[in-house]
Amino acid sequence: MIERVVDTREYVSVLREIAEEGKVVSMLIAGSSMAPFLCHNRDYIYFTKPDRELRRGDMVFYRRDSGQYVMHRIYRKKQDGYYMAGDAQTEIEGPLRRDQIFALVVKVKRKGKIICPGDFWWEFFEHIWIRIIRLRPVILKIYTVFTGMTGRES
């Protein structure tokens, strides 16, 4: 098997171009900011150009002014822009401009199973988890005690 090392920014730039054509693109998750919903090097996201108004709880792909690509949830939408947070985070990032957001996650592959809007876990993280951001550390600590897992493996 031949293995190639690819620059992440270049790779995501190519995927971004394809998504902006209206096609659905998949990508393996890298990083732990979306745990416990999505896990590093295990789960996949499927994204495309947004075809509707973006709202709280949506998972979106955006590019920071530094050039870094990030996939997080919309925590809040205000006059001055969008505020974001990963599922594992309690810090809110923003405001971000609408032009920085280039894709909407439309489904995920979690633990080998496709999860779409309407599925229990999708709805839980989109509508409930996003609203209890300050309680997340406590909930994850309790989860760790009962399961022996950090949430990043689940």
GROMACS .gro file of N, CA and C in nm:
model
  462
    1MET      N    1   0.085  -0.118   0.000
    1MET     CA    2   0.000   0.000   0.000
    1MET      C    3   0.089   0.124   0.000
    2ILE      N    4   0.058   0.219  -0.086
    2ILE     CA    5   0.132   0.344  -0.094
    2ILE      C    6   0.060   0.448  -0.010
    3GLU      N    7   0.136   0.514   0.075
    3GLU     CA    8   0.080   0.617   0.160
    3GLU      C    9   0.137   0.752   0.118
    4ARG      N   10   0.048   0.851   0.107
    4ARG     CA   11   0.091   0.985   0.070
    4ARG      C   12   0.059   1.082   0.181
    5VAL      N   13   0.150   1.175   0.204
    5VAL     CA   14   0.127   1.282   0.299
    5VAL      C   15   0.080   1.403   0.220
    6VAL      N   16  -0.034   1.458   0.261
    6VAL     CA   17  -0.093   1.571   0.190
    6VAL      C   18  -0.109   1.686   0.287
    7ASP      N   19  -0.081   1.806   0.241
    7ASP     CA   20  -0.101   1.925   0.322
    7ASP      C   21  -0.251   1.943   0.347
    8THR      N   22  -0.289   1.956   0.474
    8THR     CA   23  -0.430   1.965   0.512
    8THR      C   24  -0.500   2.083   0.446
    9ARG      N   25  -0.436   2.199   0.445
    9ARG     CA   26  -0.500   2.318   0.384
    9ARG      C   27  -0.526   2.297   0.236
   10GLU      N   28  -0.430   2.238   0.166
   10GLU     CA   29  -0.449   2.211   0.023
   10GLU      C   30  -0.562   2.111   0.002
   11TYR      N   31  -0.563   2.005   0.082
   11TYR     CA   32  -0.665   1.902   0.072
   11TYR      C   33  -0.804   1.960   0.095
   12VAL      N   34  -0.819   2.035   0.204
   12VAL     CA   35  -0.951   2.093   0.235
   12VAL      C   36  -0.988   2.198   0.130
   13SER      N   37  -0.891   2.270   0.076
   13SER     CA   38  -0.920   2.367  -0.030
   13SER      C   39  -0.983   2.299  -0.151
   14VAL      N   40  -0.931   2.182  -0.186
   14VAL     CA   41  -0.986   2.107  -0.300
   14VAL      C   42  -1.127   2.059  -0.267
   15LEU      N   43  -1.145   2.005  -0.146
   15LEU     CA   44  -1.279   1.960  -0.105
   15LEU      C   45  -1.377   2.077  -0.103
   16ARG      N   46  -1.329   2.193  -0.060
   16ARG     CA   47  -1.412   2.312  -0.055
   16ARG      C   48  -1.462   2.348  -0.195
   17GLU      N   49  -1.374   2.346  -0.292
   17GLU     CA   50  -1.412   2.377  -0.430
   17GLU      C   51  -1.520   2.282  -0.480
   18ILE      N   52  -1.505   2.154  -0.449
   18ILE     CA   53  -1.604   2.055  -0.492
   18ILE      C   54  -1.737   2.081  -0.423
   19ALA      N   55  -1.733   2.110  -0.292
   19ALA     CA   56  -1.857   2.138  -0.217
   19ALA      C   57  -1.926   2.263  -0.270
   20GLU      N   58  -1.847   2.364  -0.307
   20GLU     CA   59  -1.906   2.488  -0.358
   20GLU      C   60  -1.974   2.470  -0.493
   21GLU      N   61  -1.946   2.358  -0.560
   21GLU     CA   62  -2.016   2.324  -0.685
   21GLU      C   63  -2.150   2.257  -0.655
   22GLY      N   64  -2.179   2.237  -0.526
   22GLY     CA   65  -2.305   2.176  -0.487
   22GLY      C   66  -2.296   2.026  -0.467
   23LYS      N   67  -2.177   1.970  -0.475
   23LYS     CA   68  -2.160   1.827  -0.455
   23LYS      C   69  -2.137   1.798  -0.307
   24VAL      N   70  -2.172   1.678  -0.263
   24VAL     CA   71  -2.148   1.636  -0.126
   24VAL      C   72  -2.011   1.570  -0.119
   25VAL      N   73  -1.931   1.615  -0.024
   25VAL     CA   74  -1.794   1.570  -0.007
   25VAL      C   75  -1.780   1.504   0.130
   26SER      N   76  -1.699   1.397   0.138
   26SER     CA   77  -1.676   1.334   0.268
   26SER      C   78  -1.532   1.355   0.311
   27MET      N   79  -1.513   1.355   0.443
   27MET     CA   80  -1.379   1.376   0.498
   27MET      C   81  -1.370   1.310   0.635
   28LEU      N   82  -1.258   1.244   0.661
   28LEU     CA   83  -1.231   1.185   0.791
   28LEU      C   84  -1.205   1.297   0.892
   29ILE      N   85  -1.264   1.285   1.011
   29ILE     CA   86  -1.246   1.385   1.115
   29ILE      C   87  -1.103   1.381   1.170
   30ALA      N   88  -1.046   1.499   1.187
   30ALA     CA   89  -0.915   1.512   1.252
   30ALA      C   90  -0.932   1.612   1.366
   31GLY      N   91  -0.892   1.575   1.485
   31GLY     CA   92  -0.908   1.661   1.600
   31GLY      C   93  -1.018   1.612   1.691
   32SER      N   94  -1.021   1.666   1.812
   32SER     CA   95  -1.115   1.617   1.912
   32SER      C   96  -1.219   1.721   1.956
   33SER      N   97  -1.227   1.833   1.887
   33SER     CA   98  -1.319   1.939   1.932
   33SER      C   99  -1.466   1.903   1.916
   34MET      N  100  -1.498   1.801   1.837
   34MET     CA  101  -1.638   1.763   1.818
   34MET      C  102  -1.677   1.637   1.897
   35ALA      N  103  -1.586   1.591   1.985
   35ALA     CA  104  -1.620   1.479   2.073
   35ALA      C  105  -1.723   1.529   2.176
   36PRO      N  106  -1.811   1.450   2.222
   36PRO     CA  107  -1.821   1.307   2.204
   36PRO      C  108  -1.900   1.262   2.081
   37PHE      N  109  -1.958   1.356   2.006
   37PHE     CA  110  -2.037   1.316   1.888
   37PHE      C  111  -1.948   1.256   1.780
   38LEU      N  112  -1.840   1.323   1.745
   38LEU     CA  113  -1.749   1.276   1.640
   38LEU      C  114  -1.610   1.258   1.697
   39CYS      N  115  -1.544   1.151   1.657
   39CYS     CA  116  -1.413   1.119   1.713
   39CYS      C  117  -1.303   1.121   1.607
   40HIS      N  118  -1.188   1.170   1.649
   40HIS     CA  119  -1.067   1.181   1.568
   40HIS      C  120  -1.031   1.048   1.503
   41ASN      N  121  -1.005   1.053   1.372
   41ASN     CA  122  -0.959   0.938   1.293
   41ASN      C  123  -1.054   0.818   1.294
   42ARG      N  124  -1.181   0.840   1.331
   42ARG     CA  125  -1.279   0.732   1.328
   42ARG      C  126  -1.400   0.770   1.244
   43ASP      N  127  -1.450   0.891   1.263
   43ASP     CA  128  -1.576   0.932   1.203
   43ASP      C  129  -1.555   1.022   1.081
   44TYR      N  130  -1.656   1.024   0.996
   44TYR     CA  131  -1.653   1.104   0.873
   44TYR      C  132  -1.766   1.206   0.875
   45ILE      N  133  -1.741   1.319   0.810
   45ILE     CA  134  -1.846   1.418   0.786
   45ILE      C  135  -1.872   1.423   0.637
   46TYR      N  136  -1.994   1.456   0.600
   46TYR     CA  137  -2.035   1.476   0.461
   46TYR      C  138  -2.090   1.617   0.453
   47PHE      N  139  -2.032   1.698   0.367
   47PHE     CA  140  -2.071   1.839   0.363
   47PHE      C  141  -2.086   1.888   0.220
   48THR      N  142  -2.160   1.999   0.209
   48THR     CA  143  -2.184   2.062   0.080
   48THR      C  144  -2.212   2.211   0.103
   49LYS      N  145  -2.224   2.283  -0.005
   49LYS     CA  146  -2.258   2.426   0.001
   49LYS      C  147  -2.395   2.442   0.067
   50PRO      N  148  -2.408   2.533   0.163
   50PRO     CA  149  -2.539   2.552   0.228
   50PRO      C  150  -2.645   2.593   0.126
   51ASP      N  151  -2.761   2.528   0.136
   51ASP     CA  152  -2.871   2.558   0.045
   51ASP      C  153  -2.990   2.619   0.118
   52ARG      N  154  -2.964   2.661   0.242
   52ARG     CA  155  -3.070   2.723   0.324
   52ARG      C  156  -3.004   2.818   0.423
   53GLU      N  157  -3.086   2.890   0.495
   53GLU     CA  158  -3.039   2.980   0.600
   53GLU      C  159  -2.975   2.898   0.711
   54LEU      N  160  -2.860   2.940   0.757
   54LEU     CA  161  -2.791   2.869   0.865
   54LEU      C  162  -2.852   2.904   0.999
   55ARG      N  163  -2.855   2.806   1.091
   55ARG     CA  164  -2.920   2.829   1.221
   55ARG      C  165  -2.842   2.761   1.333
   56ARG      N  166  -2.880   2.796   1.453
   56ARG     CA  167  -2.817   2.741   1.574
   56ARG      C  168  -2.820   2.588   1.569
   57GLY      N  169  -2.705   2.528   1.604
   57GLY     CA  170  -2.695   2.383   1.608
   57GLY      C  171  -2.640   2.321   1.480
   58ASP      N  172  -2.643   2.396   1.370
   58ASP     CA  173  -2.587   2.345   1.244
   58ASP      C  174  -2.438   2.321   1.259
   59MET      N  175  -2.390   2.210   1.202
   59MET     CA  176  -2.246   2.187   1.192
   59MET      C  177  -2.202   2.248   1.060
   60VAL      N  178  -2.106   2.339   1.067
   60VAL     CA  179  -2.059   2.407   0.947
   60VAL      C  180  -1.907   2.402   0.939
   61PHE      N  181  -1.859   2.415   0.818
   61PHE     CA  182  -1.716   2.422   0.791
   61PHE      C  183  -1.686   2.567   0.757
   62TYR      N  184  -1.582   2.623   0.817
   62TYR     CA  185  -1.546   2.761   0.791
   62TYR      C  186  -1.395   2.777   0.790
   63ARG      N  187  -1.353   2.893   0.742
   63ARG     CA  188  -1.211   2.923   0.738
   63ARG      C  189  -1.185   3.048   0.821
   64ARG      N  190  -1.098   3.032   0.919
   64ARG     CA  191  -1.060   3.146   1.003
   64ARG      C  192  -0.977   3.242   0.920
   65ASP      N  193  -0.967   3.366   0.964
   65ASP     CA  194  -0.885   3.464   0.894
   65ASP      C  195  -0.739   3.420   0.886
   66SER      N  196  -0.697   3.335   0.979
   66SER     CA  197  -0.559   3.282   0.978
   66SER      C  198  -0.537   3.181   0.866
   67GLY      N  199  -0.646   3.136   0.802
   67GLY     CA  200  -0.636   3.036   0.697
   67GLY      C  201  -0.671   2.896   0.745
   68GLN      N  202  -0.684   2.878   0.875
   68GLN     CA  203  -0.714   2.746   0.931
   68GLN      C  204  -0.859   2.708   0.903
   69TYR      N  205  -0.880   2.583   0.862
   69TYR     CA  206  -1.014   2.529   0.840
   69TYR      C  207  -1.064   2.463   0.968
   70VAL      N  208  -1.192   2.487   0.999
   70VAL     CA  209  -1.251   2.435   1.122
   70VAL      C  210  -1.394   2.391   1.094
   71MET      N  211  -1.437   2.283   1.161
   71MET     CA  212  -1.575   2.238   1.153
   71MET      C  213  -1.629   2.237   1.297
   72HIS      N  214  -1.725   2.324   1.324
   72HIS     CA  215  -1.789   2.335   1.455
   72HIS      C  216  -1.937   2.359   1.436
   73ARG      N  217  -2.007   2.375   1.546
   73ARG     CA  218  -2.150   2.406   1.543
   73ARG      C  219  -2.174   2.556   1.560
   74ILE      N  220  -2.282   2.602   1.502
   74ILE     CA  221  -2.325   2.739   1.527
   74ILE      C  222  -2.389   2.743   1.665
   75TYR      N  223  -2.329   2.820   1.753
   75TYR     CA  224  -2.382   2.837   1.888
   75TYR      C  225  -2.487   2.948   1.890
   76ARG      N  226  -2.458   3.055   1.817
   76ARG     CA  227  -2.548   3.170   1.814
   76ARG      C  228  -2.527   3.247   1.685
   77LYS      N  229  -2.634   3.306   1.636
   77LYS     CA  230  -2.629   3.393   1.519
   77LYS      C  231  -2.681   3.529   1.564
   78LYS      N  232  -2.597   3.632   1.544
   78LYS     CA  233  -2.635   3.768   1.584
   78LYS      C  234  -2.611   3.863   1.468
   79GLN      N  235  -2.647   3.988   1.488
   79GLN     CA  236  -2.626   4.092   1.386
   79GLN      C  237  -2.481   4.099   1.341
   80ASP      N  238  -2.387   4.085   1.436
   80ASP     CA  239  -2.246   4.102   1.402
   80ASP      C  240  -2.180   3.976   1.348
   81GLY      N  241  -2.253   3.863   1.342
   81GLY     CA  242  -2.197   3.743   1.283
   81GLY      C  243  -2.239   3.616   1.355
   82TYR      N  244  -2.164   3.511   1.326
   82TYR     CA  245  -2.191   3.378   1.380
   82TYR      C  246  -2.091   3.346   1.490
   83TYR      N  247  -2.141   3.279   1.593
   83TYR     CA  248  -2.058   3.236   1.705
   83TYR      C  249  -2.057   3.084   1.706
   84MET      N  250  -1.938   3.026   1.721
   84MET     CA  251  -1.919   2.881   1.705
   84MET      C  252  -1.863   2.815   1.829
   85ALA      N  253  -1.890   2.685   1.841
   85ALA     CA  254  -1.830   2.603   1.946
   85ALA      C  255  -1.828   2.458   1.900
   86GLY      N  256  -1.719   2.389   1.931
   86GLY     CA  257  -1.713   2.246   1.909
   86GLY      C  258  -1.791   2.176   2.019
   87ASP      N  259  -1.831   2.053   1.996
   87ASP     CA  260  -1.910   1.979   2.096
   87ASP      C  261  -1.831   1.951   2.224
   88ALA      N  262  -1.698   1.952   2.216
   88ALA     CA  263  -1.615   1.927   2.334
   88ALA      C  264  -1.571   2.057   2.402
   89GLN      N  265  -1.618   2.169   2.351
   89GLN     CA  266  -1.569   2.298   2.399
   89GLN      C  267  -1.671   2.373   2.482
   90THR      N  268  -1.619   2.464   2.566
   90THR     CA  269  -1.705   2.556   2.640
   90THR      C  270  -1.675   2.700   2.600
   91GLU      N  271  -1.567   2.721   2.527
   91GLU     CA  272  -1.532   2.855   2.477
   91GLU      C  273  -1.607   2.880   2.346
   92ILE      N  274  -1.659   3.001   2.332
   92ILE     CA  275  -1.732   3.040   2.212
   92ILE      C  276  -1.640   3.123   2.125
   93GLU      N  277  -1.635   3.090   1.996
   93GLU     CA  278  -1.554   3.165   1.900
   93GLU      C  279  -1.645   3.254   1.817
   94GLY      N  280  -1.602   3.378   1.795
   94GLY     CA  281  -1.680   3.464   1.709
   94GLY      C  282  -1.660   3.610   1.744
   95PRO      N  283  -1.720   3.696   1.666
   95PRO     CA  284  -1.809   3.666   1.555
   95PRO      C  285  -1.732   3.628   1.427
   96LEU      N  286  -1.793   3.539   1.350
   96LEU     CA  287  -1.742   3.502   1.218
   96LEU      C  288  -1.837   3.559   1.113
   97ARG      N  289  -1.781   3.598   1.003
   97ARG     CA  290  -1.861   3.651   0.892
   97ARG      C  291  -1.924   3.536   0.814
   98ARG      N  292  -2.037   3.562   0.754
   98ARG     CA  293  -2.104   3.458   0.673
   98ARG      C  294  -2.014   3.410   0.560
   99ASP      N  295  -1.932   3.499   0.503
   99ASP     CA  296  -1.847   3.458   0.390
   99ASP      C  297  -1.735   3.363   0.432
  100GLN      N  298  -1.711   3.349   0.562
  100GLN     CA  299  -1.611   3.254   0.609
  100GLN      C  300  -1.667   3.111   0.612
  101ILE      N  301  -1.798   3.098   0.618
  101ILE     CA  302  -1.865   2.967   0.623
  101ILE      C  303  -1.890   2.921   0.480
  102PHE      N  304  -1.833   2.805   0.445
  102PHE     CA  305  -1.847   2.759   0.306
  102PHE      C  306  -1.922   2.626   0.294
  103ALA      N  307  -1.948   2.558   0.404
  103ALA     CA  308  -2.015   2.429   0.392
  103ALA      C  309  -2.100   2.398   0.514
  104LEU      N  310  -2.203   2.319   0.489
  104LEU     CA  311  -2.294   2.269   0.591
  104LEU      C  312  -2.279   2.117   0.595
  105VAL      N  313  -2.261   2.062   0.713
  105VAL     CA  314  -2.253   1.917   0.727
  105VAL      C  315  -2.395   1.862   0.718
  106VAL      N  316  -2.416   1.769   0.624
  106VAL     CA  317  -2.551   1.717   0.598
  106VAL      C  318  -2.573   1.577   0.653
  107LYS      N  319  -2.463   1.506   0.682
  107LYS     CA  320  -2.472   1.376   0.748
  107LYS      C  321  -2.332   1.340   0.799
  108VAL      N  322  -2.326   1.239   0.885
  108VAL     CA  323  -2.198   1.192   0.937
  108VAL      C  324  -2.197   1.040   0.935
  109LYS      N  325  -2.079   0.986   0.941
  109LYS     CA  326  -2.063   0.841   0.959
  109LYS      C  327  -1.994   0.825   1.094
  110ARG      N  328  -2.071   0.780   1.192
  110ARG     CA  329  -2.024   0.767   1.331
  110ARG      C  330  -2.023   0.621   1.370
  111LYS      N  331  -1.906   0.573   1.410
  111LYS     CA  332  -1.890   0.432   1.445
  111LYS      C  333  -1.937   0.342   1.331
  112GLY      N  334  -1.913   0.385   1.207
  112GLY     CA  335  -1.949   0.305   1.090
  112GLY      C  336  -2.094   0.316   1.046
  113LYS      N  337  -2.175   0.394   1.117
  113LYS     CA  338  -2.318   0.407   1.086
  113LYS      C  339  -2.349   0.549   1.039
  114ILE      N  340  -2.425   0.560   0.930
  114ILE     CA  341  -2.465   0.691   0.879
  114ILE      C  342  -2.571   0.750   0.970
  115ILE      N  343  -2.550   0.875   1.010
  115ILE     CA  344  -2.644   0.949   1.095
  115ILE      C  345  -2.679   1.078   1.022
  116CYS      N  346  -2.809   1.104   1.010
  116CYS     CA  347  -2.860   1.220   0.937
  116CYS      C  348  -2.953   1.301   1.027
  117PRO      N  349  -2.989   1.422   0.982
  117PRO     CA  350  -3.091   1.497   1.056
  117PRO      C  351  -3.215   1.409   1.075
  118GLY      N  352  -3.269   1.414   1.194
  118GLY     CA  353  -3.385   1.331   1.228
  118GLY      C  354  -3.346   1.213   1.316
  119ASP      N  355  -3.221   1.166   1.306
  119ASP     CA  356  -3.174   1.058   1.393
  119ASP      C  357  -3.155   1.111   1.535
  120PHE      N  358  -3.170   1.024   1.634
  120PHE     CA  359  -3.165   1.065   1.774
  120PHE      C  360  -3.038   1.144   1.807
  121TRP      N  361  -2.920   1.086   1.778
  121TRP     CA  362  -2.796   1.151   1.818
  121TRP      C  363  -2.775   1.283   1.745
  122TRP      N  364  -2.814   1.292   1.621
  122TRP     CA  365  -2.803   1.419   1.547
  122TRP      C  366  -2.886   1.525   1.618
  123GLU      N  367  -3.011   1.491   1.646
  123GLU     CA  368  -3.102   1.587   1.709
  123GLU      C  369  -3.057   1.625   1.851
  124PHE      N  370  -3.006   1.528   1.926
  124PHE     CA  371  -2.958   1.554   2.061
  124PHE      C  372  -2.846   1.658   2.060
  125PHE      N  373  -2.745   1.638   1.976
  125PHE     CA  374  -2.633   1.731   1.974
  125PHE      C  375  -2.671   1.865   1.911
  126GLU      N  376  -2.760   1.864   1.813
  126GLU     CA  377  -2.800   1.988   1.748
  126GLU      C  378  -2.890   2.075   1.835
  127HIS      N  379  -2.977   2.013   1.912
  127HIS     CA  380  -3.077   2.092   1.985
  127HIS      C  381  -3.058   2.097   2.137
  128ILE      N  382  -2.999   1.994   2.195
  128ILE     CA  383  -2.983   1.990   2.342
  128ILE      C  384  -2.840   2.022   2.383
  129TRP      N  385  -2.744   1.946   2.330
  129TRP     CA  386  -2.603   1.962   2.370
  129TRP      C  387  -2.555   2.106   2.347
  130ILE      N  388  -2.599   2.168   2.239
  130ILE     CA  389  -2.557   2.306   2.208
  130ILE      C  390  -2.609   2.405   2.313
  131ARG      N  391  -2.717   2.371   2.381
  131ARG     CA  392  -2.777   2.462   2.479
  131ARG      C  393  -2.722   2.443   2.621
  132ILE      N  394  -2.648   2.336   2.644
  132ILE     CA  395  -2.597   2.311   2.780
  132ILE      C  396  -2.444   2.321   2.782
  133ILE      N  397  -2.394   2.417   2.710
  133ILE     CA  398  -2.249   2.431   2.692
  133ILE      C  399  -2.174   2.446   2.825
  134ARG      N  400  -2.229   2.515   2.922
  134ARG     CA  401  -2.161   2.535   3.050
  134ARG      C  402  -2.163   2.408   3.136
  135LEU      N  403  -2.256   2.316   3.111
  135LEU     CA  404  -2.265   2.192   3.188
  135LEU      C  405  -2.181   2.079   3.130
  136ARG      N  406  -2.129   2.098   3.009
  136ARG     CA  407  -2.056   1.991   2.941
  136ARG      C  408  -1.943   1.929   3.023
  137PRO      N  409  -1.856   2.009   3.088
  137PRO     CA  410  -1.747   1.947   3.164
  137PRO      C  411  -1.796   1.853   3.274
  138VAL      N  412  -1.903   1.892   3.343
  138VAL     CA  413  -1.960   1.810   3.450
  138VAL      C  414  -2.019   1.681   3.392
  139ILE      N  415  -2.094   1.694   3.285
  139ILE     CA  416  -2.157   1.577   3.222
  139ILE      C  417  -2.050   1.480   3.172
  140LEU      N  418  -1.946   1.532   3.110
  140LEU     CA  419  -1.839   1.445   3.058
  140LEU      C  420  -1.762   1.378   3.172
  141LYS      N  421  -1.746   1.447   3.285
  141LYS     CA  422  -1.679   1.388   3.401
  141LYS      C  423  -1.762   1.271   3.455
  142ILE      N  424  -1.891   1.290   3.468
  142ILE     CA  425  -1.981   1.184   3.515
  142ILE      C  426  -1.978   1.067   3.417
  143TYR      N  427  -1.983   1.097   3.289
  143TYR     CA  428  -1.978   0.994   3.184
  143TYR      C  429  -1.850   0.912   3.198
  144THR      N  430  -1.738   0.979   3.222
  144THR     CA  431  -1.608   0.912   3.236
  144THR      C  432  -1.609   0.819   3.357
  145VAL      N  433  -1.667   0.863   3.468
  145VAL     CA  434  -1.672   0.781   3.589
  145VAL      C  435  -1.752   0.653   3.564
  146PHE      N  436  -1.865   0.665   3.496
  146PHE     CA  437  -1.951   0.549   3.475
  146PHE      C  438  -1.906   0.457   3.363
  147THR      N  439  -1.836   0.510   3.264
  147THR     CA  440  -1.798   0.427   3.151
  147THR      C  441  -1.650   0.398   3.143
  148GLY      N  442  -1.570   0.477   3.214
  148GLY     CA  443  -1.425   0.462   3.206
  148GLY      C  444  -1.369   0.516   3.077
  149MET      N  445  -1.454   0.587   3.001
  149MET     CA  446  -1.413   0.644   2.873
  149MET      C  447  -1.416   0.796   2.882
  150THR      N  448  -1.336   0.861   2.800
  150THR     CA  449  -1.326   1.006   2.802
  150THR      C  450  -1.431   1.072   2.715
  151GLY      N  451  -1.506   0.996   2.638
  151GLY     CA  452  -1.601   1.055   2.543
  151GLY      C  453  -1.539   1.063   2.406
  152ARG      N  454  -1.409   1.061   2.398
  152ARG     CA  455  -1.340   1.069   2.270
  152ARG      C  456  -1.338   0.932   2.200
  153GLU      N  457  -1.358   0.824   2.277
  153GLU     CA  458  -1.360   0.691   2.217
  153GLU      C  459  -1.500   0.647   2.181
  154SER      N  460  -1.603   0.713   2.237
  154SER     CA  461  -1.740   0.666   2.222
  154SER      C  462  -1.797   0.686   2.085
   0.00000   0.00000   0.00000
